[in-house]
Coordinates of C-alpha atoms in Angstrom, one line a residue:
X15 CA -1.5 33.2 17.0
X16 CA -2.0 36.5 16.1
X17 CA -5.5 36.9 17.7
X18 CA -4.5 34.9 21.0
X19 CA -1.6 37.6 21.7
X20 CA -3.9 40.4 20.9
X21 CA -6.3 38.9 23.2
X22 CA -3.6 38.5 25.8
X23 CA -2.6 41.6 25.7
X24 CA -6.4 43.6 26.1
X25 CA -6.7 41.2 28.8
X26 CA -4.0 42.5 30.6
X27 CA -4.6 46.3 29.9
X28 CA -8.1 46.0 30.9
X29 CA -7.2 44.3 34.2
X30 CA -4.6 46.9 35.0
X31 CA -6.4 49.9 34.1
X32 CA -9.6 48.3 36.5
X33 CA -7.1 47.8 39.1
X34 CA -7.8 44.3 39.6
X35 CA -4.2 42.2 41.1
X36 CA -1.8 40.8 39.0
X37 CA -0.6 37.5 39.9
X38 CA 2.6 38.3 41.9
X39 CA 4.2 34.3 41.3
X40 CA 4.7 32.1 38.3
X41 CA 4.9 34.4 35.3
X42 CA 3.1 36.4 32.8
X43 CA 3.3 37.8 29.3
X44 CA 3.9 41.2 28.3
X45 CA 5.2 44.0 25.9
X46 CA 8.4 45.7 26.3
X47 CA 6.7 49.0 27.5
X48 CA 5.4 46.9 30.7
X49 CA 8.7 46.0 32.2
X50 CA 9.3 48.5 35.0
X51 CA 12.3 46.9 36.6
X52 CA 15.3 44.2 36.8
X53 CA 16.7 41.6 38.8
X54 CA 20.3 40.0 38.4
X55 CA 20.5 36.4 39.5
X56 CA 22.8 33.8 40.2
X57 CA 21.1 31.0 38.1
X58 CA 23.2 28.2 39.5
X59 CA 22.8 29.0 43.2
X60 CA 19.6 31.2 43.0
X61 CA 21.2 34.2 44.8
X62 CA 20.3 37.4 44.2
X63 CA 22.6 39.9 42.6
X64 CA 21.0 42.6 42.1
X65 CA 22.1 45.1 45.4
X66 CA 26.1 43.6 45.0
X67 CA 27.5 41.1 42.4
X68 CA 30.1 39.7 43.6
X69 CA 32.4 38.2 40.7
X70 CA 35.3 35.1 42.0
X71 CA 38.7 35.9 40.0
X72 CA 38.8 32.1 39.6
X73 CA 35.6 31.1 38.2
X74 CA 32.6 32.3 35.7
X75 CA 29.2 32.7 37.0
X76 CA 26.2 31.9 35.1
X77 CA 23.7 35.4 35.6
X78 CA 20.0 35.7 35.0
X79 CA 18.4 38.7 34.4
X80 CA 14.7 38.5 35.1
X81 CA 12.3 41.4 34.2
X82 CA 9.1 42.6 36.3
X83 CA 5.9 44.6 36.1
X84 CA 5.2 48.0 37.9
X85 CA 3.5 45.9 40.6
X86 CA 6.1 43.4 41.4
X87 CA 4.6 40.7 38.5
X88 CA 7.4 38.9 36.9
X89 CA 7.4 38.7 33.1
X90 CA 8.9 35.8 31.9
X91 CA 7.3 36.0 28.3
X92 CA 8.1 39.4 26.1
X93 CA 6.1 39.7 22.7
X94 CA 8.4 40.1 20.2
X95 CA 11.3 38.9 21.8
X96 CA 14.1 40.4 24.3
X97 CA 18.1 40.4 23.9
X98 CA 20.4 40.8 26.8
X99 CA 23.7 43.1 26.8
X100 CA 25.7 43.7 29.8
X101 CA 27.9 46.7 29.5
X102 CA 30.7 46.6 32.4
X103 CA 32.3 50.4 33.6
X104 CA 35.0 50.0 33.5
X105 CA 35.4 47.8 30.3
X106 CA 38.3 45.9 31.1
X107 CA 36.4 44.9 34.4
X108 CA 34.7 41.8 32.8
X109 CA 33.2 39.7 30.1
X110 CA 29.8 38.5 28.8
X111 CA 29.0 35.7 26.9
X112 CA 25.5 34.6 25.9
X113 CA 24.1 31.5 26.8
X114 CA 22.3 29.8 23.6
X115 CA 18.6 29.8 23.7
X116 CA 18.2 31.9 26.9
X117 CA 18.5 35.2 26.1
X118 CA 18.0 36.5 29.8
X119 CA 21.1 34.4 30.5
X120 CA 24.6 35.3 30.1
X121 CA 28.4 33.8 31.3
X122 CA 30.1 36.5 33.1
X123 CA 33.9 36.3 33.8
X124 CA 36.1 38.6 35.7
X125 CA 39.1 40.2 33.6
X126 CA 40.6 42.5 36.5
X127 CA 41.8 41.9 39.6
X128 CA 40.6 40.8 42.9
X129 CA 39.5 43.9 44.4
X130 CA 38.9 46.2 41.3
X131 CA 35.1 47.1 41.7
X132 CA 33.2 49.2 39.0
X133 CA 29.2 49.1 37.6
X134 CA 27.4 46.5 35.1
X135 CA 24.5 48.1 33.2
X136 CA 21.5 45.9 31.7
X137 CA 20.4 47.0 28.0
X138 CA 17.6 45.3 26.8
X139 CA 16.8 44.9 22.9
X140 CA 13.5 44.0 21.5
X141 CA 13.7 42.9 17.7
X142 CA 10.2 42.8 17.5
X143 CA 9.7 47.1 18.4
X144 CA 13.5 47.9 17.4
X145 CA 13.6 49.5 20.4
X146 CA 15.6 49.3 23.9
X147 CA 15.6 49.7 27.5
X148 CA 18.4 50.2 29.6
X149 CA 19.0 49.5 33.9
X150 CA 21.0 50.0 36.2
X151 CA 24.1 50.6 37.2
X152 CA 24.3 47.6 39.4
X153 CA 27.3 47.2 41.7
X154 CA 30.0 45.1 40.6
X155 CA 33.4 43.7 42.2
X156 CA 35.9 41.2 41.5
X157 CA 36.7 39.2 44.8
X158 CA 38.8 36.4 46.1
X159 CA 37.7 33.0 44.8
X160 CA 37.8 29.9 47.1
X161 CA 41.4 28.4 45.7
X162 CA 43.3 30.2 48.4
X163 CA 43.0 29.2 52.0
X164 CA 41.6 31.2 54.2
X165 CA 41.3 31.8 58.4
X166 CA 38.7 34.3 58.6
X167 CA 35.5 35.0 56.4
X168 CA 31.8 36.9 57.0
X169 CA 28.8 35.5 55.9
X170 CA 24.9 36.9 56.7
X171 CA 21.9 35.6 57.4
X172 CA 21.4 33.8 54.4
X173 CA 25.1 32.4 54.1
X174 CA 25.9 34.9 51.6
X175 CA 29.7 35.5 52.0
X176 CA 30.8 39.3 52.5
X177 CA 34.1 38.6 53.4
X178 CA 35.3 41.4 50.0
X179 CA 31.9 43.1 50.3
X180 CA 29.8 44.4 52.8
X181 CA 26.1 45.9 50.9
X182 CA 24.0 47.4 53.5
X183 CA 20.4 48.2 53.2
X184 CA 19.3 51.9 54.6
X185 CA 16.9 51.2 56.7
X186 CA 17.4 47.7 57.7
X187 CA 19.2 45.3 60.0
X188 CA 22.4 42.8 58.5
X189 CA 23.2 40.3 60.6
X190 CA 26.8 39.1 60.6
X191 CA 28.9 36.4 61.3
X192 CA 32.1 35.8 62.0
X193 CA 33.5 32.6 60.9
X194 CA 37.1 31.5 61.9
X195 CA 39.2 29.0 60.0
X196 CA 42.6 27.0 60.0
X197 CA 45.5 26.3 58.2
X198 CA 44.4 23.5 56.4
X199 CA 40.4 25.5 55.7
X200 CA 38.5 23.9 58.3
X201 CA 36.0 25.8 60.0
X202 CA 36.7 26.3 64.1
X203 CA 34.0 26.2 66.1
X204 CA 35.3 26.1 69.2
X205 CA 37.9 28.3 70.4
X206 CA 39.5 27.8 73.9
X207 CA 39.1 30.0 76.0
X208 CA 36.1 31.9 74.2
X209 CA 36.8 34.7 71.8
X210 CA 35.5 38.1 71.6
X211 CA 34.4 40.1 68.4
X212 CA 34.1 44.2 67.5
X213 CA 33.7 45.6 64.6
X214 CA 34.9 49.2 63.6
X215 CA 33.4 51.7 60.8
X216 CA 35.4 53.9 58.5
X217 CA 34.3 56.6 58.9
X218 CA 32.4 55.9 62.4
X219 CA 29.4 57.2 61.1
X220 CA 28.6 54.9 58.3
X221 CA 26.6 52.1 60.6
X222 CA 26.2 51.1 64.4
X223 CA 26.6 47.9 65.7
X224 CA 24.6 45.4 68.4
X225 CA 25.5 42.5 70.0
X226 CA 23.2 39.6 69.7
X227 CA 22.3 37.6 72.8
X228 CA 23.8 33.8 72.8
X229 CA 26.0 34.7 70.0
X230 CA 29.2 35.3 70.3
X231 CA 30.2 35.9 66.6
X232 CA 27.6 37.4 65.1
X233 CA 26.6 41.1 65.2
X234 CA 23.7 43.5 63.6
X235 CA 24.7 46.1 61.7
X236 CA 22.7 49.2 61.2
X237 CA 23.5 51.6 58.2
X238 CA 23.6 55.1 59.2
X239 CA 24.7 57.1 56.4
X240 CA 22.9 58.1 53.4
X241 CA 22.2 55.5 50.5
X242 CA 25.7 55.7 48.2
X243 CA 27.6 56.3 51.1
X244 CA 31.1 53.9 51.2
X245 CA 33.4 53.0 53.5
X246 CA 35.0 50.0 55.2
X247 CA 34.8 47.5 58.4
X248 CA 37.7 46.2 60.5
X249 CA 36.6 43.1 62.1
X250 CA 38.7 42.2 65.3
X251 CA 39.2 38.9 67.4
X252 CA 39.8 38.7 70.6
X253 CA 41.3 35.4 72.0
X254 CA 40.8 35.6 75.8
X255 CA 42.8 32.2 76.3
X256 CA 45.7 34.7 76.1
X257 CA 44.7 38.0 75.1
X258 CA 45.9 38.5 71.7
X259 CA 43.6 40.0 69.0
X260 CA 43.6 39.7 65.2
X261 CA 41.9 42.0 62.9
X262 CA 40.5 41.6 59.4
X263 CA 39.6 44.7 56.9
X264 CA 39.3 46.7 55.6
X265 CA 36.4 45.2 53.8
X266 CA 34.5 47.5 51.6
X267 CA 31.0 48.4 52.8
X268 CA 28.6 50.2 50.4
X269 CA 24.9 51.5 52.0
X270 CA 21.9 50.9 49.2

């Protein structure tokens, strides 16, 4: 067993230090020294965490924390071993539990409020180099979970829901919808009369928005602040069928 490791592992030095690719799906084996980086993931609904993790006050979520190569090459195999911590700031924000036999996995559950925001940190521990590694901080906040009713909610491209948390990507394009509900949670679709939407920065200069053609409630947002930079988004609706206007926000927008 011994041998075949060592093999392993002079297999994959000589292959990086020629130059030659690493496979960039499936997985691979390596030593602690090769991960470079982190991702957090949602293990039951394979969303990815790792810019904003969003945390329901009514529920636990089950995260993943998958480790990578310098070139983007997962590594789902550490000799030696690896053991996950999650270190919350600030502490009361949330707790960890592990999940037996997967030590990449943990059960996270909010302990503050909807709306209290803060940082999760990943430390790595490898029993077989006593040694450690440490990422982050990630973005953390507790939000609303889905046990109260709602009329409004935002949701991007990929149907991830920003309705507490808006992350934008410097240098990118978010595209946003606006999704309108009623009393008893069910989506409207159609609303008489047509509806208008605008959205409003604070401060102005943290993104720019653009309409896009054929639809109505969705907008692209452009970040146009610095990476770090927070602020907030008032989302307003317009009814034309009689001119009144609801508006939504803040919601908390943070650029990456």
């Amino acid at each position: 067993m011994l041998g075949r490791t060592a093999k392993t592992l002079l297999a994959l030095t000589i292959c990086s230090a020629c130059g030659g690719p690493l496979p960039t799906s499936g997985g691979g084996t390596g030593a602690p020294a090769a991960i470079a980086q982190v991702r957090l993931f949602d293990e039951e609904r394979g969303a990815d965490l790792t810019v904003h993790t969003g945390l329901p006050d009514d529920q636990s979520i089950r995260l993943q924390v998958r480790l990578y190569a310098p070139d983007g090459h997962r590594l789902t195999d550490i000799v030696g071993g690896a053991r996950l911590t999650l270190q919350f700031s600030p502490e009361s924000l949330a707790n960890a539990l592990p999940v037996p036999g997967r030590p990449l996995e943990t059960i996270i559950t909010p302990t503050a409020p909807a709306g209290t925001s803060g940082s999760q940190t990943v430390r790595l521990d490898f029993p077989g180099t006593g040694t450690s590694k440490s990422f982050g901080p990630f973005h953390v906040e507790v939000q609303h979970g889905i046990s109260g009713v709602r009329e409004f909610r935002l949701f991007d491209a990929f149907n991830s829901d920003f309705t507490e948390h808006v992350p934008l990507v410097s240098g990118d394009t978010t595209r946003l919808e606006v999704r309108l509900y009623d009393s008893t949670g069910a989506r409207r679709t159609a609303i008489p009369g047509g509806a208008q939407v605008t959205f409003r920065f604070d401060p102005d200069s943290l993104a720019v928005v653009a309409p896009i053609a054929g639809l109505q409630f969705w907008k692209a947002v452009i970040p146009t602040s610095s990476v770090g930079t927070e602020g907030s988004i008032f989302v307003s609706v317009l009814f034309l069928a009689d001119s009144s206007t609801k508006t939504y926000g803040p919601i908390q927008v943070l650029v990456h």
